[in-house]
Short mmCIF file of C-alpha atoms in Angstrom, two decimals:
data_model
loop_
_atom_site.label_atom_id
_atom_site.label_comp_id
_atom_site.label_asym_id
_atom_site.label_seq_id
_atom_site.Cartn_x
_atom_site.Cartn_y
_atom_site.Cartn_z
CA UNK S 1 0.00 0.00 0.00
CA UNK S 2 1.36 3.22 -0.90
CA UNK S 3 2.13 6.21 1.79
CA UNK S 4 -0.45 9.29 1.17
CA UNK S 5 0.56 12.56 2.57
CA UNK S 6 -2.22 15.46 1.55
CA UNK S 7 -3.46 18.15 2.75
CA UNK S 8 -6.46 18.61 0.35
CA UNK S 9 -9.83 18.44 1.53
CA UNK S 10 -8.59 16.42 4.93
CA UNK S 11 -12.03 15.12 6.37
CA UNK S 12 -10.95 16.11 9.91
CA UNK S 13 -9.82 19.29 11.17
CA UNK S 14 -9.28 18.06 14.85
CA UNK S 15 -6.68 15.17 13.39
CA UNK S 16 -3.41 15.53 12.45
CA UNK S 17 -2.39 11.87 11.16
CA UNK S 18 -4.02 8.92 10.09
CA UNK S 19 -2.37 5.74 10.24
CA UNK S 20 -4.31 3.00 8.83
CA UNK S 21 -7.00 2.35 11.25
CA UNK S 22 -5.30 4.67 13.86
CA UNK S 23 -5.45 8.26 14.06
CA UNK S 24 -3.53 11.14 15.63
CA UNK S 25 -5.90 13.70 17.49
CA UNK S 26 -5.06 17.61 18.33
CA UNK S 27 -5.52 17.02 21.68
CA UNK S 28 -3.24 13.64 21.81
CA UNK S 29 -0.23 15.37 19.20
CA UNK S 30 -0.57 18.71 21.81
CA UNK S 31 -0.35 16.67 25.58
CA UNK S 32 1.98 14.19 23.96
CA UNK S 33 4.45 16.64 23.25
CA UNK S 34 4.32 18.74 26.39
CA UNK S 35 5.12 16.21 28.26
CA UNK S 36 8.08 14.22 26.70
CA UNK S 37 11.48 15.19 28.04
CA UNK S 38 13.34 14.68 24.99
CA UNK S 39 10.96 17.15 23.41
CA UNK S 40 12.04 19.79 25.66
CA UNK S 41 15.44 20.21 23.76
CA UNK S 42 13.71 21.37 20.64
CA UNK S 43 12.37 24.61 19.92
CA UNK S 44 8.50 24.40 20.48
CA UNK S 45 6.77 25.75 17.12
CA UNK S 46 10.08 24.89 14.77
CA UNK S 47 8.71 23.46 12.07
CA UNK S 48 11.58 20.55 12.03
CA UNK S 49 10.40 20.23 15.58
CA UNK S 50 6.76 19.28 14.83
CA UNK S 51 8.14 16.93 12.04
CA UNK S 52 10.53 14.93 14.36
CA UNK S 53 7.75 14.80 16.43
CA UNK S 54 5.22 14.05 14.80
CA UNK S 55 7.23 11.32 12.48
CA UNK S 56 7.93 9.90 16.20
CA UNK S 57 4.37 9.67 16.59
CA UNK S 58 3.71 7.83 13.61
CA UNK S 59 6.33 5.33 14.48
CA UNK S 60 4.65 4.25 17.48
CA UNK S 61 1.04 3.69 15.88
CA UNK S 62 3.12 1.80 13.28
CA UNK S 63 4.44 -0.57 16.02
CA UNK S 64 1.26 -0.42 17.76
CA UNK S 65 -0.50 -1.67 14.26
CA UNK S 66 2.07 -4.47 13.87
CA UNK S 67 1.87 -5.37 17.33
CA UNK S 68 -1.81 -6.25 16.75
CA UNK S 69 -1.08 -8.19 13.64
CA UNK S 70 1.17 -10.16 15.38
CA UNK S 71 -1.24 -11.00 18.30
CA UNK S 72 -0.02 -9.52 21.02
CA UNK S 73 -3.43 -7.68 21.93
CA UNK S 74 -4.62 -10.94 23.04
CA UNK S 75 -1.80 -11.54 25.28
CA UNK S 76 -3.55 -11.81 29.28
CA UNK S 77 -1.38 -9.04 30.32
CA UNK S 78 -2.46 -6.38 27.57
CA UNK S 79 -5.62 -7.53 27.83
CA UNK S 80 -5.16 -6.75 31.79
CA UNK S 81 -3.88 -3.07 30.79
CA UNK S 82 -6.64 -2.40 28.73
CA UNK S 83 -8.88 -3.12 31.62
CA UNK S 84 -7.13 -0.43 33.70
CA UNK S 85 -6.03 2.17 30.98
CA UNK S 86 -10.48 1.97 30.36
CA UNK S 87 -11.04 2.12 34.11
CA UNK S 88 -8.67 5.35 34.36
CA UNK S 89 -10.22 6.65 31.44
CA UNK S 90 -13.56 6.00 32.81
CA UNK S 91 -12.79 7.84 36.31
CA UNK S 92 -11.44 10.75 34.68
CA UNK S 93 -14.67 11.38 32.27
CA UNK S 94 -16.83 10.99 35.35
CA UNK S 95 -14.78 13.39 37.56
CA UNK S 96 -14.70 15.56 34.44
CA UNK S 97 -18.51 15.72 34.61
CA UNK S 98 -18.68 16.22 38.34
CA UNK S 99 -16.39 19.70 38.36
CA UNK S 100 -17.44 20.94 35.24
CA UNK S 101 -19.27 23.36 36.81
CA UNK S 102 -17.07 25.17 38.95
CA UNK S 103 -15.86 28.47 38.58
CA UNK S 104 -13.50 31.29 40.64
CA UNK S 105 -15.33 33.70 40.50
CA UNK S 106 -13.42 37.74 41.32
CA UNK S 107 -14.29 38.50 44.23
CA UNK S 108 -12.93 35.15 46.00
CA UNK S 109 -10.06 35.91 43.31
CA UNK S 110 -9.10 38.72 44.93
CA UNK S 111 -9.83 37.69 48.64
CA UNK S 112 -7.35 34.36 47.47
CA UNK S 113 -4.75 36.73 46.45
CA UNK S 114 -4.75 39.09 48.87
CA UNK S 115 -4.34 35.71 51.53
CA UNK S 116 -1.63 34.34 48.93
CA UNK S 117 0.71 37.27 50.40
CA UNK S 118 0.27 36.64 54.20
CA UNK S 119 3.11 34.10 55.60
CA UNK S 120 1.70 32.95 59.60
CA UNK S 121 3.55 31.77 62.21
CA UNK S 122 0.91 29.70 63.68
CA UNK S 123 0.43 27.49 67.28
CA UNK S 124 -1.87 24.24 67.37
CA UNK S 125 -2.69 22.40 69.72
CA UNK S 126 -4.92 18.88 69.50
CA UNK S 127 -7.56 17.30 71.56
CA UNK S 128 -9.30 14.23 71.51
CA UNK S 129 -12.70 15.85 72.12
CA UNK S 130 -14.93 19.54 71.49
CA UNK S 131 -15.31 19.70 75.25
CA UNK S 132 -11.63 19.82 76.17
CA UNK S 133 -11.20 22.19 73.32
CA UNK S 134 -13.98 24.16 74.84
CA UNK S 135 -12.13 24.17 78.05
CA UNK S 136 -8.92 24.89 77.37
CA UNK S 137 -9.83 27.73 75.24
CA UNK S 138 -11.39 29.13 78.06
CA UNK S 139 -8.27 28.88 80.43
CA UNK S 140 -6.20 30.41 77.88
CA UNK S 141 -9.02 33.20 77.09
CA UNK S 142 -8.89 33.92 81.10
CA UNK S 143 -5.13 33.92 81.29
CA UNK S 144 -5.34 31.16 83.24
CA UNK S 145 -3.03 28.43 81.55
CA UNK S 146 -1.51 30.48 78.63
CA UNK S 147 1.15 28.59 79.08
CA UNK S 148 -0.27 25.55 77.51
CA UNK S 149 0.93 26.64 73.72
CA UNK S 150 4.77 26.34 75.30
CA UNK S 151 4.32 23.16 77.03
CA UNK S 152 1.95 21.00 74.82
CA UNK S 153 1.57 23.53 71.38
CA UNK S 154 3.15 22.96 67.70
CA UNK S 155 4.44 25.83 66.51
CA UNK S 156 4.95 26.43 62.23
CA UNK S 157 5.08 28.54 59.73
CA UNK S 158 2.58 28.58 56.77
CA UNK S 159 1.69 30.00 53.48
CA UNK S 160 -1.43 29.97 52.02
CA UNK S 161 -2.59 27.26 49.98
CA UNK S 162 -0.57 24.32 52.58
CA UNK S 163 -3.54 23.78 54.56
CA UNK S 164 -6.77 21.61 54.47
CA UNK S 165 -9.15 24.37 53.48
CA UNK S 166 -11.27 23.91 56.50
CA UNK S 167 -8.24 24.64 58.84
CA UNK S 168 -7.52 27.57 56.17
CA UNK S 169 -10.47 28.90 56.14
CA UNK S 170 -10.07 29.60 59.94
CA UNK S 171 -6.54 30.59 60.08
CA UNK S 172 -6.40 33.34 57.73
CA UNK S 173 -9.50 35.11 59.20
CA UNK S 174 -7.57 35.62 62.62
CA UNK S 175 -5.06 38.57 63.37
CA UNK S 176 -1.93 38.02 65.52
CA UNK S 177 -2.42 37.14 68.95
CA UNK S 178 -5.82 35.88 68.02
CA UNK S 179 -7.35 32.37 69.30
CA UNK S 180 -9.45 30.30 66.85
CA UNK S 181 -13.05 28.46 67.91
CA UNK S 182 -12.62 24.78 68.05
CA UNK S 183 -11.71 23.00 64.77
CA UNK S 184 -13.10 19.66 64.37
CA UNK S 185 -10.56 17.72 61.55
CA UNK S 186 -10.40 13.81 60.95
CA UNK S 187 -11.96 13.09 64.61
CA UNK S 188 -9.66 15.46 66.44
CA UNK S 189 -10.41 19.34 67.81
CA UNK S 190 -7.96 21.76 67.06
CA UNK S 191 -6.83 25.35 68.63
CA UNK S 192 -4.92 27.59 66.41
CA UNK S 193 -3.28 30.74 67.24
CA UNK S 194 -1.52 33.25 64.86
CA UNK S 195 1.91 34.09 66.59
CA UNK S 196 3.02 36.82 64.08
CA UNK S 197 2.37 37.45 60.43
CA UNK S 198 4.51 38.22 57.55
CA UNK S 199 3.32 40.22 54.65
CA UNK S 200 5.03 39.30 50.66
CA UNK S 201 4.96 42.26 48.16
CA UNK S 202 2.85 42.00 45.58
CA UNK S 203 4.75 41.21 42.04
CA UNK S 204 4.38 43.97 39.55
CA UNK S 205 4.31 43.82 35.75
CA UNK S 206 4.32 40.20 34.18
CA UNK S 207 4.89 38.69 37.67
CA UNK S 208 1.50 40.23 38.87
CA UNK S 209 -0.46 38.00 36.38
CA UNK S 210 2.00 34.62 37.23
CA UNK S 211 0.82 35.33 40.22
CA UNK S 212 -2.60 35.38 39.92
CA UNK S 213 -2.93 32.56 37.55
CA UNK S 214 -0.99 30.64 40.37
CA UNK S 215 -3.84 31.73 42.75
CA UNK S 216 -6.38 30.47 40.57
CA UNK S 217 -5.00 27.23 39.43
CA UNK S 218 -4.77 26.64 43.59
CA UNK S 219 -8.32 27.93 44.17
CA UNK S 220 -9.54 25.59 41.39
CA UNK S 221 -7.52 22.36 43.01
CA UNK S 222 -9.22 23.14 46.11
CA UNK S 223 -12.78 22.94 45.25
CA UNK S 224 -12.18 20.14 42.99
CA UNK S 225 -10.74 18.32 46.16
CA UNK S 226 -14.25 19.52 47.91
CA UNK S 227 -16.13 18.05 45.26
CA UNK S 228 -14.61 14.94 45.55
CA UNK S 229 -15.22 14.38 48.66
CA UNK S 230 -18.71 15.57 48.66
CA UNK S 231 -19.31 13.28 45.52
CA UNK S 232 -17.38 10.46 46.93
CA UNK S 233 -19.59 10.50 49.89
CA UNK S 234 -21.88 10.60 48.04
CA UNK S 235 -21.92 7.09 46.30
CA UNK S 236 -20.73 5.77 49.19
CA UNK S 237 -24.18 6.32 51.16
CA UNK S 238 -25.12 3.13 52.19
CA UNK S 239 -21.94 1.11 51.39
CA UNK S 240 -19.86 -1.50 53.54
CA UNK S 241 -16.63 -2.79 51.89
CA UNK S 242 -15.39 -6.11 53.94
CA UNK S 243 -11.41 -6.39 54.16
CA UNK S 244 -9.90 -8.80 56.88
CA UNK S 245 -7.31 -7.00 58.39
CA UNK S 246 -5.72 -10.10 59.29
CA UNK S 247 -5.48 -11.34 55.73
CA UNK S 248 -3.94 -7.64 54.45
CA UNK S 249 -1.74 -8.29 57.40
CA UNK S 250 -0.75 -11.78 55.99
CA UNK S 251 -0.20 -10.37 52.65
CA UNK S 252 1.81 -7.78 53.47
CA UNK S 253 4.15 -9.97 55.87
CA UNK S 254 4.44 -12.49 52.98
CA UNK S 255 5.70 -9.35 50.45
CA UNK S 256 8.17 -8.10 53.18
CA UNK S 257 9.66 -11.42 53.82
CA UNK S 258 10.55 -12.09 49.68
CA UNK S 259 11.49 -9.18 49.35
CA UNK S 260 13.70 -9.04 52.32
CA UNK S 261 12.16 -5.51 53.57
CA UNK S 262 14.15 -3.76 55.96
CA UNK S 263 12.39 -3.69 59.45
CA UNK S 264 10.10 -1.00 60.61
CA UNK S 265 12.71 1.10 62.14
CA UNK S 266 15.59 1.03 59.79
CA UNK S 267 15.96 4.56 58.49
CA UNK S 268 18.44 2.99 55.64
CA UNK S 269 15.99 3.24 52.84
CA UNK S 270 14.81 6.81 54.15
CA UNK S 271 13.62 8.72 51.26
CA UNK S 272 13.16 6.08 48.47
CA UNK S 273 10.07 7.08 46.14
CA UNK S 274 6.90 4.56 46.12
CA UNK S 275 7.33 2.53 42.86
CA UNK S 276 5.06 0.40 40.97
CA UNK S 277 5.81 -3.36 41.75
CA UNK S 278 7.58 -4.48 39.25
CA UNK S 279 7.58 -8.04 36.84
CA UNK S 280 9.95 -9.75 38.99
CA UNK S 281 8.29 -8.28 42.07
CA UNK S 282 4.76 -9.36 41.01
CA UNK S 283 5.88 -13.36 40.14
CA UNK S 284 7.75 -13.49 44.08
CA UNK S 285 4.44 -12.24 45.73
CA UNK S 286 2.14 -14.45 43.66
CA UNK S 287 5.17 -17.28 44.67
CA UNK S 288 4.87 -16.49 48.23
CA UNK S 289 0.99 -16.21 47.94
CA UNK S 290 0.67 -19.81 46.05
CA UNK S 291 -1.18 -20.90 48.91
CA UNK S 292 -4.26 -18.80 49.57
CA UNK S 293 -4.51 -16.79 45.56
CA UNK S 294 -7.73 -17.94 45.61
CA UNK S 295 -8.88 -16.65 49.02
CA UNK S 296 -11.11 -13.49 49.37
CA UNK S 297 -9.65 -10.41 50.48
CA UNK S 298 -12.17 -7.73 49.64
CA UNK S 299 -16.27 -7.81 49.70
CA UNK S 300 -18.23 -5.09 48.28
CA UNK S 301 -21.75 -3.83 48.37
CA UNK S 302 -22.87 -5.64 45.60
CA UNK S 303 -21.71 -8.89 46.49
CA UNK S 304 -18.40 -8.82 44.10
CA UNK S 305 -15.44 -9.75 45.58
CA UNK S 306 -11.33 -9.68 44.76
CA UNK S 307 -9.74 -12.48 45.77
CA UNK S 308 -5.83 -12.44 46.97
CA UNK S 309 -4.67 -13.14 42.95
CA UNK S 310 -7.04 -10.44 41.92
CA UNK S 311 -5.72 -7.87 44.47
CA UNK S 312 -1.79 -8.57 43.70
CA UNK S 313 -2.82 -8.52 39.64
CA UNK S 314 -4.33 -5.12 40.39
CA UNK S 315 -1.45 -3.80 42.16
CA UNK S 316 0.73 -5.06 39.55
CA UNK S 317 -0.89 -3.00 36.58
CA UNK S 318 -2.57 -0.10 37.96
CA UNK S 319 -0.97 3.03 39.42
CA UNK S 320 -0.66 1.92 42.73
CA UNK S 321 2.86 2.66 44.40
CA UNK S 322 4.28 0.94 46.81
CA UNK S 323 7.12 2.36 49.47
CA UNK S 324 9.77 -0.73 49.85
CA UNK S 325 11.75 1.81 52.17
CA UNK S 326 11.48 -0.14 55.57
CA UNK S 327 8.25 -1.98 56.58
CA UNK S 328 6.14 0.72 58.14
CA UNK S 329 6.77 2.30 55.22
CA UNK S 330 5.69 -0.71 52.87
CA UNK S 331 2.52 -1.71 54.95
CA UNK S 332 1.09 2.23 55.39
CA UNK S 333 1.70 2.82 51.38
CA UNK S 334 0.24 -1.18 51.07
CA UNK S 335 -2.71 0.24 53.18
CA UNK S 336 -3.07 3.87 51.53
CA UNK S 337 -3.14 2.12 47.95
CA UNK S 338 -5.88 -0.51 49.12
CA UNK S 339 -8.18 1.95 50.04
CA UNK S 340 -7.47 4.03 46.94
CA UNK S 341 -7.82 0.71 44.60
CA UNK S 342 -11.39 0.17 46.27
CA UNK S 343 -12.04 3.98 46.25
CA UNK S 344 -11.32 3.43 42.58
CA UNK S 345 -13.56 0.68 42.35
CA UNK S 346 -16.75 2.33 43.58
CA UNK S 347 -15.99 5.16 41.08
CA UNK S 348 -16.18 3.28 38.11
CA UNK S 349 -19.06 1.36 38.83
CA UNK S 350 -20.76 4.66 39.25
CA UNK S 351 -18.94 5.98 35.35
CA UNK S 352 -20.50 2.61 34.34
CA UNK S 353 -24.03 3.41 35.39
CA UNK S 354 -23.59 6.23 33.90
CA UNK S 355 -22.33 4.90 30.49
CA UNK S 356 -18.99 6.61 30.56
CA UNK S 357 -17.61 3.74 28.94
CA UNK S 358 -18.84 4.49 25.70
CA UNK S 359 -17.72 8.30 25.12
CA UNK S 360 -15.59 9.56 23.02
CA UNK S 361 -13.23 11.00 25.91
CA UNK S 362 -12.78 7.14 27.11
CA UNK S 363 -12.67 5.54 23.58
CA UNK S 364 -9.98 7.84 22.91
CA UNK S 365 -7.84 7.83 26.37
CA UNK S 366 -7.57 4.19 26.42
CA UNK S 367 -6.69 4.05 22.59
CA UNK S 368 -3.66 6.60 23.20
CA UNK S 369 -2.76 4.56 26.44
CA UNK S 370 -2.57 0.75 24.29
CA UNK S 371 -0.99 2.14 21.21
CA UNK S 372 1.95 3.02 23.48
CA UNK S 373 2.22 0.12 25.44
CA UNK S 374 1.41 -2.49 22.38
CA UNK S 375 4.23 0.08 20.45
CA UNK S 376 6.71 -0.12 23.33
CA UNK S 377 6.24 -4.10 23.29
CA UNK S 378 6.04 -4.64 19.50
CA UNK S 379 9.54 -2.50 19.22
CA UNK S 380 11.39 -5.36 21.42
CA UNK S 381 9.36 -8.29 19.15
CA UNK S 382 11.02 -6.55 16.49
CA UNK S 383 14.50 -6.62 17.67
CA UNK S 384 14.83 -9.68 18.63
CA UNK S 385 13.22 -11.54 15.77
CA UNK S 386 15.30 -9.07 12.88
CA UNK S 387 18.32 -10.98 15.40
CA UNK S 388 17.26 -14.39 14.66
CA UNK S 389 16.67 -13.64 11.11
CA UNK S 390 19.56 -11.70 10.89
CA UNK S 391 21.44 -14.72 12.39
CA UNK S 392 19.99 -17.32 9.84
CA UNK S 393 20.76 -15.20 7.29
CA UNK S 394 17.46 -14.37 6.09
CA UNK S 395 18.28 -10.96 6.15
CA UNK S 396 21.10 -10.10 4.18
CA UNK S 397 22.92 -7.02 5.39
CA UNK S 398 21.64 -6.71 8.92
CA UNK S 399 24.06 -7.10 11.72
CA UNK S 400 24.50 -10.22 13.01
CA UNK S 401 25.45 -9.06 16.43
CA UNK S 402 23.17 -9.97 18.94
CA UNK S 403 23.55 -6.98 21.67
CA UNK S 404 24.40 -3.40 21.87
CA UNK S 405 23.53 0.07 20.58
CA UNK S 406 23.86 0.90 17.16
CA UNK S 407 23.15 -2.52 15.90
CA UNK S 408 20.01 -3.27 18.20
CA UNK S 409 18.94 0.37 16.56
CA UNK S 410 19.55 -0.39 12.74
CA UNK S 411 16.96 -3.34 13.71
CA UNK S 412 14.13 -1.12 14.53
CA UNK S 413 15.23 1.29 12.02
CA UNK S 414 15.25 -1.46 9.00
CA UNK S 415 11.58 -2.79 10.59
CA UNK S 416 10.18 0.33 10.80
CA UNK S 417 11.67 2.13 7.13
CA UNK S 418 9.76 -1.35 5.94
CA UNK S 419 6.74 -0.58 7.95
CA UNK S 420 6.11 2.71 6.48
CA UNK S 421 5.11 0.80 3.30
CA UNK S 422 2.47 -1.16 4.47
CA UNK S 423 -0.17 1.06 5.56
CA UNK S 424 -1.86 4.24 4.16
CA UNK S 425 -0.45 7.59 6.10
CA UNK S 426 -2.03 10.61 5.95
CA UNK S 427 -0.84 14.10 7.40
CA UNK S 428 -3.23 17.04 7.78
CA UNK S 429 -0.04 19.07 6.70
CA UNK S 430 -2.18 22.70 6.71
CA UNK S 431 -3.02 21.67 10.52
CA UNK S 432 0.61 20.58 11.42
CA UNK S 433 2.05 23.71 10.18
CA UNK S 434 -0.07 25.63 11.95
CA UNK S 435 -0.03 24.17 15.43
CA UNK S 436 1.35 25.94 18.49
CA UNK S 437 3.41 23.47 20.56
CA UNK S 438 4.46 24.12 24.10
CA UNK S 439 6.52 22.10 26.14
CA UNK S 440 5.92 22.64 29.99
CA UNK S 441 9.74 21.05 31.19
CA UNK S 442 7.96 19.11 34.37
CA UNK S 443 6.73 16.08 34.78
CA UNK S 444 2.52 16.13 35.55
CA UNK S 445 0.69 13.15 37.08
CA UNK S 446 -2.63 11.99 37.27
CA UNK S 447 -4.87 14.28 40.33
CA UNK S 448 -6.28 10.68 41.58
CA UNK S 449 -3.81 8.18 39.72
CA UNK S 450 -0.59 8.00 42.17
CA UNK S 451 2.32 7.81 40.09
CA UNK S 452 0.82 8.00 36.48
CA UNK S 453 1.53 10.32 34.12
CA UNK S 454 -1.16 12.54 32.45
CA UNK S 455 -0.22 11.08 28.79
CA UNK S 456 2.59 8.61 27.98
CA UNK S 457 5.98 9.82 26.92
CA UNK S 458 6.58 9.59 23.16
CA UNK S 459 10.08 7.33 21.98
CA UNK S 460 11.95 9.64 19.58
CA UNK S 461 12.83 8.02 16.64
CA UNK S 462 15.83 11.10 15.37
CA UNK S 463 18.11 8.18 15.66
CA UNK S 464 16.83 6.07 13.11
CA UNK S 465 18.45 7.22 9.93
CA UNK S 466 16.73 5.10 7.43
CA UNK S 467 13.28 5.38 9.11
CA UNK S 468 12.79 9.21 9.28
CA UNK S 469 14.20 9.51 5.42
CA UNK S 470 11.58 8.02 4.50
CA UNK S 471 9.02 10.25 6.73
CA UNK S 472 10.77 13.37 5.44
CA UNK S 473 10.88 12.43 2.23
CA UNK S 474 7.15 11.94 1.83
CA UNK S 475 6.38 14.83 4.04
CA UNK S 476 8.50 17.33 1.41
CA UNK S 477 6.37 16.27 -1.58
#
């Protein structure tokens, strides 16, 4: 099949590639791009730039399309990833829907910003009930035991927009030297008391508007937290989830004793990031778990349950992190990503009620999300059967070297300068030239996703010589 590159009377103005049966949406060229480091070294609206990129793109949906041919689609554990990448995608359109309707509106702008510029020195102090809170307010309001902020008081310093917005809400209403009411927060009563103050200038020129967007994009995280809690609660009314402590117990002392987990107190693996659990990882639980996989571990509402197998599968392929610092650390994140797993259970029944499963949005999402894991898999098929063939010499003129950078890349680069053959392309060259590309140099993960990243990164293919001559070339006709 021959390569097609137009630009005439291109029957979507919101794609900028077809491949085949695969296309390449504004939306998914635009994220894509932002958020690939390699990207970054580029200039953003080059015009070279958007064809590296984009010839990148195309590379992957290639793979992606071969990978499919080739059956790996139907291999359990893509088949598994599917099932999450639609589950994210399925959460995201229904939290979508829930804060579409708010808004900042000026006046709380400008009450946000003017709070933005107040650093507090603050005092807490925590009790286990209203009525002692009641009390010793009283004492301290009488003079009677001011000394209690010295002798049982936390004392730290604050900016606006660190705080759980009900303890926010209270703190930047007082003045210095004032005492706050009572604070009820996660079953405990808090006093607070503003020390001192600080006040930051307010940035001038371009800084001024930074600043405010800064204000707003905080402001907006903030009620989108409220809302989903308030929705959360929401379709929880009603709902018992059954999970054995004991058995979570058991399943965590089995992980920590594989994996040789240093104990509770050993501060040796002090700040090492929660990572996803890994192949290897994942075949030594289910090893040490042999016993008891099919045992139940969690009970929902509706009768459906996970079973041990199903609960180590799920931490294995969604975006659940675990921290293998020390064991306290490994059992709380264990714990934390349990309740989020179940959390994200409950949600996408309620996107499935819904019929969230059948938008665009989702369709979409989880198309973007296989493509680049089927690509990323198809690429290493590749390799190491152009090896073999290389080896029996099947392949005249490939390397017959079996490891090792520049051969291992001539391998992908022959499969995929053959690749671009095979199907019909087509690049909504108008659209690409006119595209504004920005890069935002950070990393940006998912709000309710720990760990995963708001698109995939994108493999650049510059180093494939033979590949991207034949991109350019059909892109200059």
């Amino acid at each position: 099949m021959s390569v097609l590159f137009s630009c005439r009377e291109y029957p979507d103005p919101t794609v900028v590639a077809t491949i085949g049966k695969r296309s390449i949406s504004v939306d998914e060229f635009k994220s894509r791009y932002a958020l690939t480091p390699y990207f970054a070294q580029f200039p953003d609206n080059d015009k070279q730039s958007r064809q590296l990129y984009l010839a990148s793109l195309i590379g992957e949906k290639l793979l992606a399309q071969s990978g499919r041919q080739h059956g790996l689609a139907k291999r359990p554990r893509f088949k598994a990833l599917a099932r999450q990448f639609e589950k994210e995608a399925m959460l995201e359109a229904l939290l979508n829907d829930v804060f579409s309707d708010i808004t900042v509106a000026a006046g709380e702008l400008k009450v946000a910003m003017n709070d933005a510029r107040r650093t507090l020195d603050v005092q807490e102090l925590v009790f286990e009930s209203r009525a002692y809170a009641d009390s010793a307010r009283r004492k301290i309001a009488d003079s009677v035991d001011s000394g209690i902020w010295g002798e049982l008081g936390t004392a730290y310093t604050i900016s606006w927009g660190q705080s759980e917005p009900v303890v926010e809400k209270v703190l930047w209403r007082l003045q210095a030297g004032d005492v706050s009411q009572p604070v009820e927060f996660k079953d405990a009563f808090y006093l607070f008391r503003v020390e001192k103050e600080r006040a930051q200038p307010f940035p001038a020129g371009s800084g001024a508007s930074f600043f405010e967007k800064q204000v707003r994009k905080k402001l907006m995280a903030r009620k989108k937290k409220l809302a989903y809690r308030r929705f959360f609660k929401s379709v929880m009314a009603g709902k018992q989830t059954k999970v054995p402590a004991e058995k979570l117990a058991f399943v965590a002392e089995q992980i920590e004793k594989t994996f040789a987990i240093a104990s509770k107190n050993d501060a040796a693996g002090e700040g090492m990031r929660p990572v996803q659990m890994s192949d290897n990882q994942y075949d030594l639980a289910r090893a040490a778990l042999q016993a008891r996989l099919r045992e139940m571990l969690v009970t929902f509402d509706d009768g459906s349950q996970w079973t041990l197998a199903d609960f180590l599968w799920k931490l294995r392929f969604g975006p659940y992190p675990l921290n293998f610092a020390n064991k306290g650390a490994f059992r709380s994140s264990l714990r934390n990503m349990a309740i989020i797993m179940m959390e994200h259970e409950y949600l996408a029944q309620e996107a499935a009620r819904r019929g969230f499963q059948s938008s665009d949005y989702v369709r979409a999402e989880t198309a973007m999300w296989m493509d680049s894991y089927l690509a990323d898999q198809m690429r290493l098929e590749a390799v190491r059967s152009r090896e073999v063939e290389a080896h029996d010499e099947s392949m005249p003129g490939l390397s017959t070297r079996r490891k090792g950078g520049q051969d291992t890349i001539s391998l992908l680069d022959e499969y995929l300068a053959q690749a671009v053959s095979t199907v019909g392309i087509k690049v909504n060259q108008v659209l690409l030239d006119t595209l504004m590309l920005k890069h935002l140099n950070m990393a940006v993960v998912k709000t309710h996703f720990p760990g995963r990243p708001v698109a995939p990164a994108v493999l650049p293919f510059d180093k494939l010589p033979r590949y991207m001559g034949r991109i350019f070339a059909e892109m200059a006709r």
